[in-house]
CSV table of N, CA and C and ligand atoms in Angstrom, one decimal:
chain,number,residue,atom,x,y,z
X,1,MET,N,136.4,99.0,117.6
X,1,MET,CA,135.3,99.9,117.4
X,1,MET,C,135.5,100.6,116.0
X,2,SER,N,134.4,100.5,115.3
X,2,SER,CA,134.4,101.1,113.9
X,2,SER,C,134.0,102.6,114.0
X,3,THR,N,134.7,103.4,113.3
X,3,THR,CA,134.3,104.9,113.3
X,3,THR,C,133.7,105.3,111.9
X,4,GLU,N,133.3,104.2,111.2
X,4,GLU,CA,132.6,104.6,109.9
X,4,GLU,C,131.4,105.5,110.2
X,5,ARG,N,131.3,106.5,109.4
X,5,ARG,CA,130.2,107.5,109.6
X,5,ARG,C,129.4,107.7,108.4
X,6,THR,N,128.1,107.9,108.6
X,6,THR,CA,127.2,108.2,107.5
X,6,THR,C,126.4,109.5,107.8
X,7,PHE,N,126.0,110.2,106.7
X,7,PHE,CA,125.2,111.4,106.8
X,7,PHE,C,123.7,111.0,106.6
X,8,ILE,N,122.9,111.3,107.6
X,8,ILE,CA,121.5,111.0,107.5
X,8,ILE,C,120.7,112.3,107.7
X,9,ALA,N,119.7,112.5,106.8
X,9,ALA,CA,118.9,113.8,107.0
X,9,ALA,C,117.4,113.4,106.9
X,10,ILE,N,116.7,113.9,107.9
X,10,ILE,CA,115.2,113.8,107.9
X,10,ILE,C,114.7,115.0,107.1
X,11,LYS,N,114.1,114.7,106.0
X,11,LYS,CA,113.6,115.7,105.0
X,11,LYS,C,112.5,116.5,105.6
X,12,PRO,N,112.1,117.6,104.9
X,12,PRO,CA,111.1,118.5,105.4
X,12,PRO,C,109.7,117.8,105.7
X,13,ASP,N,109.4,116.8,104.9
X,13,ASP,CA,108.1,116.1,105.1
X,13,ASP,C,108.2,115.2,106.3
X,14,GLY,N,109.4,114.6,106.6
X,14,GLY,CA,109.5,113.8,107.8
X,14,GLY,C,109.4,114.7,109.0
X,15,VAL,N,110.0,115.9,109.0
X,15,VAL,CA,109.9,116.8,110.1
X,15,VAL,C,108.5,117.2,110.3
X,16,GLN,N,107.8,117.7,109.2
X,16,GLN,CA,106.4,118.1,109.4
X,16,GLN,C,105.5,117.1,109.9
X,17,ARG,N,105.8,115.8,109.5
X,17,ARG,CA,104.9,114.7,109.9
X,17,ARG,C,105.2,114.2,111.3
X,18,GLY,N,106.1,114.8,112.0
X,18,GLY,CA,106.4,114.4,113.4
X,18,GLY,C,107.2,113.1,113.5
X,19,LEU,N,108.0,112.8,112.5
X,19,LEU,CA,108.8,111.5,112.5
X,19,LEU,C,110.2,111.6,113.0
X,20,ILE,N,110.6,112.8,113.5
X,20,ILE,CA,112.0,112.9,114.0
X,20,ILE,C,112.3,111.9,115.1
X,21,GLY,N,111.5,111.8,116.1
X,21,GLY,CA,111.8,110.9,117.2
X,21,GLY,C,111.9,109.5,116.8
X,22,GLU,N,110.9,109.1,115.9
X,22,GLU,CA,110.9,107.7,115.5
X,22,GLU,C,112.1,107.3,114.7
X,23,ILE,N,112.6,108.2,113.9
X,23,ILE,CA,113.7,107.9,113.0
X,23,ILE,C,115.0,107.9,113.9
X,24,ILE,N,115.2,108.9,114.7
X,24,ILE,CA,116.3,108.9,115.6
X,24,ILE,C,116.3,107.6,116.5
X,25,LYS,N,115.2,107.2,117.0
X,25,LYS,CA,115.1,106.0,117.8
X,25,LYS,C,115.6,104.8,117.1
X,26,ARG,N,115.3,104.7,115.8
X,26,ARG,CA,115.7,103.5,115.1
X,26,ARG,C,117.2,103.4,115.0
X,27,PHE,N,117.9,104.5,114.7
X,27,PHE,CA,119.3,104.5,114.6
X,27,PHE,C,120.0,104.3,115.9
X,28,GLU,N,119.4,105.0,116.9
X,28,GLU,CA,120.0,104.9,118.3
X,28,GLU,C,119.8,103.4,118.8
X,29,GLN,N,118.7,102.8,118.7
X,29,GLN,CA,118.4,101.5,119.2
X,29,GLN,C,119.1,100.4,118.4
X,30,LYS,N,119.4,100.7,117.1
X,30,LYS,CA,120.2,99.8,116.3
X,30,LYS,C,121.6,99.6,116.9
X,31,GLY,N,122.1,100.7,117.5
X,31,GLY,CA,123.4,100.6,118.1
X,31,GLY,C,124.4,101.6,117.5
X,32,PHE,N,123.9,102.5,116.6
X,32,PHE,CA,124.8,103.5,116.1
X,32,PHE,C,124.9,104.7,117.1
X,33,LYS,N,126.0,105.4,117.0
X,33,LYS,CA,126.2,106.5,117.9
X,33,LYS,C,126.0,107.8,117.1
X,34,LEU,N,125.3,108.7,117.7
X,34,LEU,CA,125.0,110.0,117.2
X,34,LEU,C,126.3,110.9,117.4
X,35,VAL,N,126.9,111.4,116.3
X,35,VAL,CA,128.0,112.2,116.5
X,35,VAL,C,127.8,113.7,116.2
X,36,ALA,N,126.7,114.0,115.5
X,36,ALA,CA,126.3,115.4,115.2
X,36,ALA,C,124.9,115.4,114.8
X,37,MET,N,124.2,116.6,115.2
X,37,MET,CA,122.8,116.7,114.8
X,37,MET,C,122.4,118.2,114.8
X,38,LYS,N,121.7,118.6,113.8
X,38,LYS,CA,121.2,120.0,113.9
X,38,LYS,C,119.9,120.1,113.0
X,39,LEU,N,119.0,121.0,113.5
X,39,LEU,CA,117.8,121.3,112.7
X,39,LEU,C,118.2,122.5,111.9
X,40,ILE,N,118.0,122.4,110.6
X,40,ILE,CA,118.5,123.5,109.7
X,40,ILE,C,117.6,123.7,108.5
X,41,HIS,N,117.2,124.9,108.2
X,41,HIS,CA,116.4,125.2,107.0
X,41,HIS,C,117.5,125.6,105.9
X,42,ALA,N,117.8,124.6,105.1
X,42,ALA,CA,118.9,124.7,104.2
X,42,ALA,C,118.5,125.6,103.0
X,43,SER,N,119.5,126.3,102.5
X,43,SER,CA,119.2,127.1,101.3
X,43,SER,C,119.2,126.3,100.0
X,44,ALA,N,118.6,126.8,99.0
X,44,ALA,CA,118.6,126.1,97.7
X,44,ALA,C,120.0,125.8,97.2
X,45,ASP,N,120.9,126.8,97.4
X,45,ASP,CA,122.3,126.7,96.9
X,45,ASP,C,123.0,125.5,97.7
X,46,HIS,N,122.7,125.4,99.0
X,46,HIS,CA,123.3,124.4,99.7
X,46,HIS,C,122.8,123.0,99.3
X,47,LEU,N,121.5,122.9,99.0
X,47,LEU,CA,120.9,121.7,98.5
X,47,LEU,C,121.4,121.3,97.1
X,48,ARG,N,121.6,122.3,96.3
X,48,ARG,CA,122.1,122.0,94.9
X,48,ARG,C,123.5,121.4,95.0
X,49,GLN,N,124.3,121.8,96.0
X,49,GLN,CA,125.6,121.2,96.2
X,49,GLN,C,125.4,119.8,96.7
X,50,HIS,N,124.5,119.6,97.7
X,50,HIS,CA,124.3,118.3,98.3
X,50,HIS,C,123.9,117.3,97.2
X,51,TYR,N,123.0,117.7,96.3
X,51,TYR,CA,122.5,116.8,95.2
X,51,TYR,C,123.2,117.1,93.9
X,52,ALA,N,124.4,117.6,93.9
X,52,ALA,CA,125.1,118.0,92.6
X,52,ALA,C,125.1,116.8,91.6
X,53,ASP,N,125.2,115.6,92.0
X,53,ASP,CA,125.3,114.4,91.1
X,53,ASP,C,124.0,114.3,90.3
X,54,LEU,N,122.9,114.9,90.8
X,54,LEU,CA,121.6,114.7,90.1
X,54,LEU,C,121.2,115.9,89.3
X,55,LYS,N,122.1,116.8,89.1
X,55,LYS,CA,121.7,118.1,88.5
X,55,LYS,C,121.1,118.0,87.1
X,56,GLU,N,121.4,116.9,86.4
X,56,GLU,CA,120.9,116.7,85.0
X,56,GLU,C,119.5,116.0,85.0
X,57,LYS,N,119.1,115.6,86.2
X,57,LYS,CA,117.8,114.8,86.2
X,57,LYS,C,116.6,115.7,86.1
X,58,PRO,N,115.6,115.2,85.4
X,58,PRO,CA,114.4,116.0,85.2
X,58,PRO,C,113.7,116.4,86.5
X,59,PHE,N,113.9,115.7,87.6
X,59,PHE,CA,113.2,116.0,88.9
X,59,PHE,C,114.1,116.9,89.7
X,60,PHE,N,115.2,117.3,89.2
X,60,PHE,CA,116.2,118.1,90.1
X,60,PHE,C,115.6,119.4,90.7
X,61,SER,N,114.9,120.2,89.9
X,61,SER,CA,114.4,121.4,90.4
X,61,SER,C,113.3,121.2,91.5
X,62,GLY,N,112.5,120.2,91.2
X,62,GLY,CA,111.4,119.8,92.2
X,62,GLY,C,112.0,119.3,93.5
X,63,LEU,N,113.1,118.6,93.3
X,63,LEU,CA,113.8,118.0,94.5
X,63,LEU,C,114.4,119.2,95.4
X,64,ILE,N,115.0,120.2,94.7
X,64,ILE,CA,115.6,121.3,95.5
X,64,ILE,C,114.4,122.1,96.2
X,65,LYS,N,113.3,122.3,95.4
X,65,LYS,CA,112.2,123.1,96.0
X,65,LYS,C,111.7,122.3,97.3
X,66,TYR,N,111.5,121.0,97.1
X,66,TYR,CA,111.0,120.2,98.2
X,66,TYR,C,111.9,120.3,99.4
X,67,MET,N,113.2,120.1,99.2
X,67,MET,CA,114.2,120.0,100.2
X,67,MET,C,114.4,121.3,100.9
X,68,SER,N,114.1,122.4,100.2
X,68,SER,CA,114.3,123.7,100.8
X,68,SER,C,113.0,124.3,101.3
X,69,SER,N,112.0,123.5,101.4
X,69,SER,CA,110.6,124.0,101.7
X,69,SER,C,110.4,124.1,103.2
X,70,GLY,N,111.4,123.6,104.0
X,70,GLY,CA,111.3,123.6,105.5
X,70,GLY,C,112.5,123.1,106.1
X,71,PRO,N,112.6,123.1,107.4
X,71,PRO,CA,113.8,122.6,108.1
X,71,PRO,C,114.0,121.1,107.9
X,72,VAL,N,115.2,120.7,107.9
X,72,VAL,CA,115.6,119.2,107.9
X,72,VAL,C,116.4,119.0,109.1
X,73,VAL,N,116.4,117.7,109.6
X,73,VAL,CA,117.3,117.3,110.7
X,73,VAL,C,118.5,116.6,110.1
X,74,ALA,N,119.6,117.3,110.1
X,74,ALA,CA,120.9,116.8,109.6
X,74,ALA,C,121.6,116.1,110.7
X,75,MET,N,122.1,114.8,110.4
X,75,MET,CA,122.7,114.0,111.5
X,75,MET,C,123.9,113.3,110.9
X,76,VAL,N,124.8,113.0,111.8
X,76,VAL,CA,125.9,112.0,111.5
X,76,VAL,C,125.8,110.9,112.5
X,77,TRP,N,125.8,109.7,112.0
X,77,TRP,CA,125.8,108.5,112.8
X,77,TRP,C,127.0,107.6,112.5
X,78,GLU,N,127.5,107.0,113.6
X,78,GLU,CA,128.8,106.3,113.5
X,78,GLU,C,128.6,104.9,114.0
X,79,GLY,N,129.4,104.0,113.3
X,79,GLY,CA,129.5,102.6,113.8
X,79,GLY,C,129.8,101.6,112.7
X,80,LEU,N,130.0,100.4,113.0
X,80,LEU,CA,130.3,99.3,112.1
X,80,LEU,C,129.3,99.3,110.9
X,81,GLY,N,129.8,99.5,109.7
X,81,GLY,CA,128.9,99.4,108.5
X,81,GLY,C,127.8,100.5,108.5
X,82,ALA,N,128.1,101.6,109.1
X,82,ALA,CA,127.0,102.7,109.2
X,82,ALA,C,126.4,103.1,107.9
X,83,VAL,N,127.2,103.1,106.8
X,83,VAL,CA,126.7,103.6,105.5
X,83,VAL,C,125.8,102.5,104.9
X,84,LYS,N,126.3,101.3,104.8
X,84,LYS,CA,125.5,100.3,104.2
X,84,LYS,C,124.3,99.9,105.0
X,85,THR,N,124.5,99.7,106.3
X,85,THR,CA,123.3,99.4,107.2
X,85,THR,C,122.3,100.5,107.2
X,86,GLY,N,122.8,101.7,107.2
X,86,GLY,CA,121.9,102.9,107.2
X,86,GLY,C,121.0,102.9,106.0
X,87,ARG,N,121.6,102.5,104.8
X,87,ARG,CA,120.8,102.4,103.6
X,87,ARG,C,119.8,101.3,103.7
X,88,VAL,N,120.2,100.2,104.3
X,88,VAL,CA,119.2,99.1,104.5
X,88,VAL,C,118.0,99.5,105.4
X,89,MET,N,118.4,100.3,106.4
X,89,MET,CA,117.3,100.8,107.3
X,89,MET,C,116.4,101.8,106.6
X,90,LEU,N,116.9,102.6,105.7
X,90,LEU,CA,116.1,103.5,104.9
X,90,LEU,C,115.1,102.8,104.0
X,91,GLY,N,115.6,101.7,103.4
X,91,GLY,CA,114.8,101.1,102.3
X,91,GLY,C,115.2,101.6,100.9
X,92,GLU,N,114.4,101.3,99.9
X,92,GLU,CA,114.7,101.7,98.6
X,92,GLU,C,114.3,103.2,98.3
X,93,THR,N,114.9,103.8,97.3
X,93,THR,CA,114.6,105.2,96.9
X,93,THR,C,113.1,105.4,96.8
X,94,ASN,N,112.5,104.4,96.0
X,94,ASN,CA,111.0,104.5,95.8
X,94,ASN,C,110.4,103.8,97.0
X,95,PRO,N,109.6,104.5,97.8
X,95,PRO,CA,108.9,103.8,98.9
X,95,PRO,C,108.1,102.6,98.5
X,96,ALA,N,107.6,102.6,97.3
X,96,ALA,CA,106.8,101.5,96.8
X,96,ALA,C,107.6,100.2,96.7
X,97,ASP,N,108.9,100.3,96.6
X,97,ASP,CA,109.8,99.2,96.5
X,97,ASP,C,110.4,98.8,97.9
X,98,SER,N,110.1,99.6,98.9
X,98,SER,CA,110.7,99.5,100.2
X,98,SER,C,109.9,98.5,101.0
X,99,LYS,N,110.6,97.6,101.6
X,99,LYS,CA,109.9,96.6,102.5
X,99,LYS,C,109.4,97.2,103.8
X,100,PRO,N,108.3,96.6,104.2
X,100,PRO,CA,107.8,97.0,105.6
X,100,PRO,C,109.0,96.7,106.6
X,101,GLY,N,109.1,97.6,107.6
X,101,GLY,CA,110.2,97.4,108.5
X,101,GLY,C,111.3,98.4,108.2
X,102,THR,N,111.4,98.9,107.0
X,102,THR,CA,112.3,99.9,106.6
X,102,THR,C,111.6,101.3,106.9
X,103,ILE,N,112.4,102.3,107.0
X,103,ILE,CA,111.8,103.6,107.3
X,103,ILE,C,110.9,104.1,106.1
X,104,ARG,N,111.4,104.0,104.9
X,104,ARG,CA,110.6,104.4,103.8
X,104,ARG,C,109.5,103.4,103.6
X,105,GLY,N,109.7,102.2,103.9
X,105,GLY,CA,108.6,101.2,103.7
X,105,GLY,C,107.5,101.4,104.7
X,106,ASP,N,107.8,102.0,105.9
X,106,ASP,CA,106.8,102.1,106.9
X,106,ASP,C,106.1,103.5,106.9
X,107,TYR,N,106.8,104.5,106.4
X,107,TYR,CA,106.2,105.9,106.6
X,107,TYR,C,106.0,106.7,105.4
X,108,CYS,N,106.2,106.2,104.2
X,108,CYS,CA,105.9,107.1,103.0
X,108,CYS,C,105.5,106.2,101.8
X,109,ILE,N,104.9,106.9,100.8
X,109,ILE,CA,104.4,106.2,99.6
X,109,ILE,C,105.0,106.8,98.3
X,110,GLN,N,105.5,108.0,98.3
X,110,GLN,CA,105.9,108.7,97.1
X,110,GLN,C,107.4,108.9,97.0
X,111,ILE,N,107.9,108.6,95.8
X,111,ILE,CA,109.4,108.7,95.6
X,111,ILE,C,109.9,110.2,95.8
X,112,ASP,N,109.0,111.2,95.5
X,112,ASP,CA,109.4,112.6,95.7
X,112,ASP,C,109.1,113.1,97.0
X,113,ARG,N,108.6,112.3,97.9
X,113,ARG,CA,108.4,112.7,99.3
X,113,ARG,C,108.8,111.5,100.2
X,114,ASN,N,110.1,111.1,100.1
X,114,ASN,CA,110.5,109.9,100.8
X,114,ASN,C,111.2,110.1,102.1
X,115,ILE,N,110.9,111.2,102.7
X,115,ILE,CA,111.2,111.6,104.1
X,115,ILE,C,112.6,111.5,104.7
X,116,ILE,N,113.5,110.8,104.0
X,116,ILE,CA,114.8,110.6,104.7
X,116,ILE,C,115.9,110.5,103.6
X,117,HIS,N,117.1,111.0,103.9
X,117,HIS,CA,118.3,110.9,103.1
X,117,HIS,C,119.3,110.0,103.8
X,118,GLY,N,120.1,109.2,103.1
X,118,GLY,CA,121.2,108.5,103.7
X,118,GLY,C,122.3,108.4,102.7
X,119,SER,N,123.6,108.6,103.1
X,119,SER,CA,124.7,108.5,102.2
X,119,SER,C,124.8,107.1,101.5
X,120,ASP,N,125.2,107.1,100.2
X,120,ASP,CA,125.2,105.8,99.5
X,120,ASP,C,126.6,105.2,99.5
X,121,SER,N,127.6,105.8,100.0
X,121,SER,CA,129.0,105.2,100.0
X,121,SER,C,129.8,105.9,101.1
X,122,VAL,N,130.9,105.3,101.4
X,122,VAL,CA,131.7,105.9,102.5
X,122,VAL,C,132.3,107.2,101.9
X,123,ASP,N,132.7,107.3,100.6
X,123,ASP,CA,133.2,108.5,100.1
X,123,ASP,C,132.2,109.6,100.0
X,124,SER,N,130.9,109.3,99.6
X,124,SER,CA,129.9,110.4,99.6
X,124,SER,C,129.6,110.8,101.0
X,125,ALA,N,129.6,109.9,101.9
X,125,ALA,CA,129.3,110.2,103.3
X,125,ALA,C,130.3,111.3,103.8
X,126,LYS,N,131.6,111.1,103.4
X,126,LYS,CA,132.6,112.1,103.9
X,126,LYS,C,132.3,113.4,103.3
X,127,GLU,N,132.0,113.4,102.0
X,127,GLU,CA,131.7,114.7,101.3
X,127,GLU,C,130.5,115.4,101.9
X,128,GLU,N,129.4,114.6,102.2
X,128,GLU,CA,128.2,115.2,102.7
X,128,GLU,C,128.4,115.7,104.1
X,129,ILE,N,129.1,114.9,104.9
X,129,ILE,CA,129.4,115.4,106.3
X,129,ILE,C,130.1,116.7,106.3
X,130,SER,N,131.1,116.8,105.4
X,130,SER,CA,131.9,118.1,105.4
X,130,SER,C,131.1,119.2,104.8
X,131,LEU,N,130.1,118.9,104.0
X,131,LEU,CA,129.2,120.0,103.5
X,131,LEU,C,128.2,120.5,104.6
X,132,TRP,N,127.8,119.6,105.4
X,132,TRP,CA,126.7,120.0,106.4
X,132,TRP,C,127.3,120.4,107.8
X,133,PHE,N,128.5,119.9,108.1
X,133,PHE,CA,129.0,120.1,109.5
X,133,PHE,C,130.5,120.6,109.4
X,134,THR,N,130.9,121.4,110.4
X,134,THR,CA,132.3,121.7,110.6
X,134,THR,C,132.9,120.6,111.4
X,135,PRO,N,134.2,120.4,111.3
X,135,PRO,CA,134.8,119.4,112.2
X,135,PRO,C,134.5,119.6,113.6
X,136,GLU,N,134.4,120.8,114.1
X,136,GLU,CA,134.2,121.1,115.5
X,136,GLU,C,132.8,120.6,116.0
X,137,GLU,N,131.9,120.4,115.0
X,137,GLU,CA,130.5,120.0,115.4
X,137,GLU,C,130.4,118.5,115.5
X,138,LEU,N,131.4,117.8,115.2
X,138,LEU,CA,131.4,116.3,115.3
X,138,LEU,C,132.1,115.8,116.6
X,139,VAL,N,131.3,115.1,117.4
X,139,VAL,CA,132.0,114.7,118.6
X,139,VAL,C,132.8,113.4,118.4
X,140,SER,N,133.8,113.2,119.3
X,140,SER,CA,134.6,112.0,119.2
X,140,SER,C,134.3,111.1,120.4
X,141,TYR,N,134.0,109.8,120.1
X,141,TYR,CA,133.8,108.9,121.2
X,141,TYR,C,135.1,108.2,121.6
X,142,THR,N,136.2,108.5,120.9
X,142,THR,CA,137.4,107.7,121.2
X,142,THR,C,137.8,107.8,122.6
X,143,SER,N,137.7,108.9,123.2
X,143,SER,CA,138.1,109.1,124.6
X,143,SER,C,137.3,108.3,125.6
X,144,CYS,N,136.0,107.9,125.2
X,144,CYS,CA,135.2,107.1,126.1
X,144,CYS,C,135.0,105.7,125.6
X,145,ALA,N,135.9,105.3,124.7
X,145,ALA,CA,135.7,103.9,124.1
X,145,ALA,C,135.7,102.8,125.1
X,146,GLU,N,136.5,102.9,126.1
X,146,GLU,CA,136.6,101.8,127.1
X,146,GLU,C,135.2,101.6,127.8
X,147,SER,N,134.4,102.6,127.9
X,147,SER,CA,133.2,102.4,128.7
X,147,SER,C,132.0,102.1,127.8
X,148,TRP,N,132.2,102.1,126.5
X,148,TRP,CA,131.1,101.7,125.6
X,148,TRP,C,131.2,100.3,125.2
X,149,ILE,N,130.0,99.6,125.2
X,149,ILE,CA,130.0,98.2,125.1
X,149,ILE,C,130.0,97.7,123.6
X,150,TYR,N,129.8,98.6,122.6
X,150,TYR,CA,130.0,98.2,121.2
X,150,TYR,C,130.4,99.4,120.5
Y,201,DAT,P1,118.4,108.1,97.4
Y,201,DAT,O1,117.8,109.2,98.2
Y,201,DAT,O2,117.8,106.8,97.7
Y,201,DAT,O3,119.9,108.0,97.5
Y,201,DAT,P2,118.9,109.3,94.8
Y,201,DAT,O4,120.2,109.7,95.3
Y,201,DAT,O5,118.9,108.5,93.5
Y,201,DAT,O6,118.1,108.3,95.8
Y,201,DAT,O7,117.9,110.5,94.6
Y,201,DAT,C1,117.9,111.5,95.6
Y,201,DAT,C2,116.4,111.9,95.8
Y,201,DAT,O8,115.8,112.4,94.7
Y,201,DAT,C3,115.5,110.7,96.2
Y,201,DAT,O9,115.6,110.4,97.6
Y,201,DAT,C4,114.2,111.2,95.9
Y,201,DAT,C5,114.5,112.0,94.6
Y,201,DAT,N1,114.2,111.2,93.4
Y,201,DAT,C6,114.9,110.2,93.0
Y,201,DAT,N2,114.4,109.7,91.8
Y,201,DAT,C7,113.3,110.4,91.6
Y,201,DAT,C8,112.3,110.4,90.6
Y,201,DAT,N3,112.4,109.5,89.6
Y,201,DAT,N4,111.3,111.3,90.7
Y,201,DAT,C9,111.3,112.2,91.6
Y,201,DAT,N5,112.2,112.3,92.6
Y,201,DAT,C10,113.2,111.4,92.6
Y,202,MG,MG1,121.4,109.3,96.9
C-alpha cells in the first residue's frame, strides 16, 4: 500500500460554481483515499506562503486576490502515484491546453480561474500539506490496511 500524499485544493471559483462534489468524486472513484479535508477562507498571507515560488511573477498579486476571494476546499489525498496522477487528473495549468476528461479540461476556460490546485512534486506536497494541515488533522489508514482492497 502506497502512502504517497498530495495536496489538492478546490479554488474559490470551483467552490462558487458548485464543483466540490464532482471534484471529490473523481479522486474518490479513482481510488485515492481522503486523509484530510477542510473548507477554509485562507488569508492573503497564508496564500503568499503557499505560492511563494511565484512571488516574482506578474500575475502574483492577482493570484493572491483571487485565491483569497472566498473559501477553498483544502484536501489531502493518498495512494500510489497520488502526486503525478493527481496532476494528470487536473490537466494543464492553462485550461485551453487541458484535454477533455481532465478537471480543468472539463470545467474551466481561463488560466487565472482554473478552479483547482494540485501539488507538482512529492517534496512540494509535503510542504503544502504541512502549511495547510496540522499532523493531527491527517488520518492514518495503516491500522485498517488489511480491510482495504487497494
Ligand atoms: P499549477 O497550478 O498548474 O501548478 P503554477 O504553479 O505554474 O500552475 O501556477 C499557479 C497558479 O497561478 C495557476 O494554477 C494559475 C495561476 N497562473 C499561472 N500562470 C498564470 C498566468 N500566466 N497568468 C495568470 N495566472 C497564472
Ligand atoms: Mg503549481
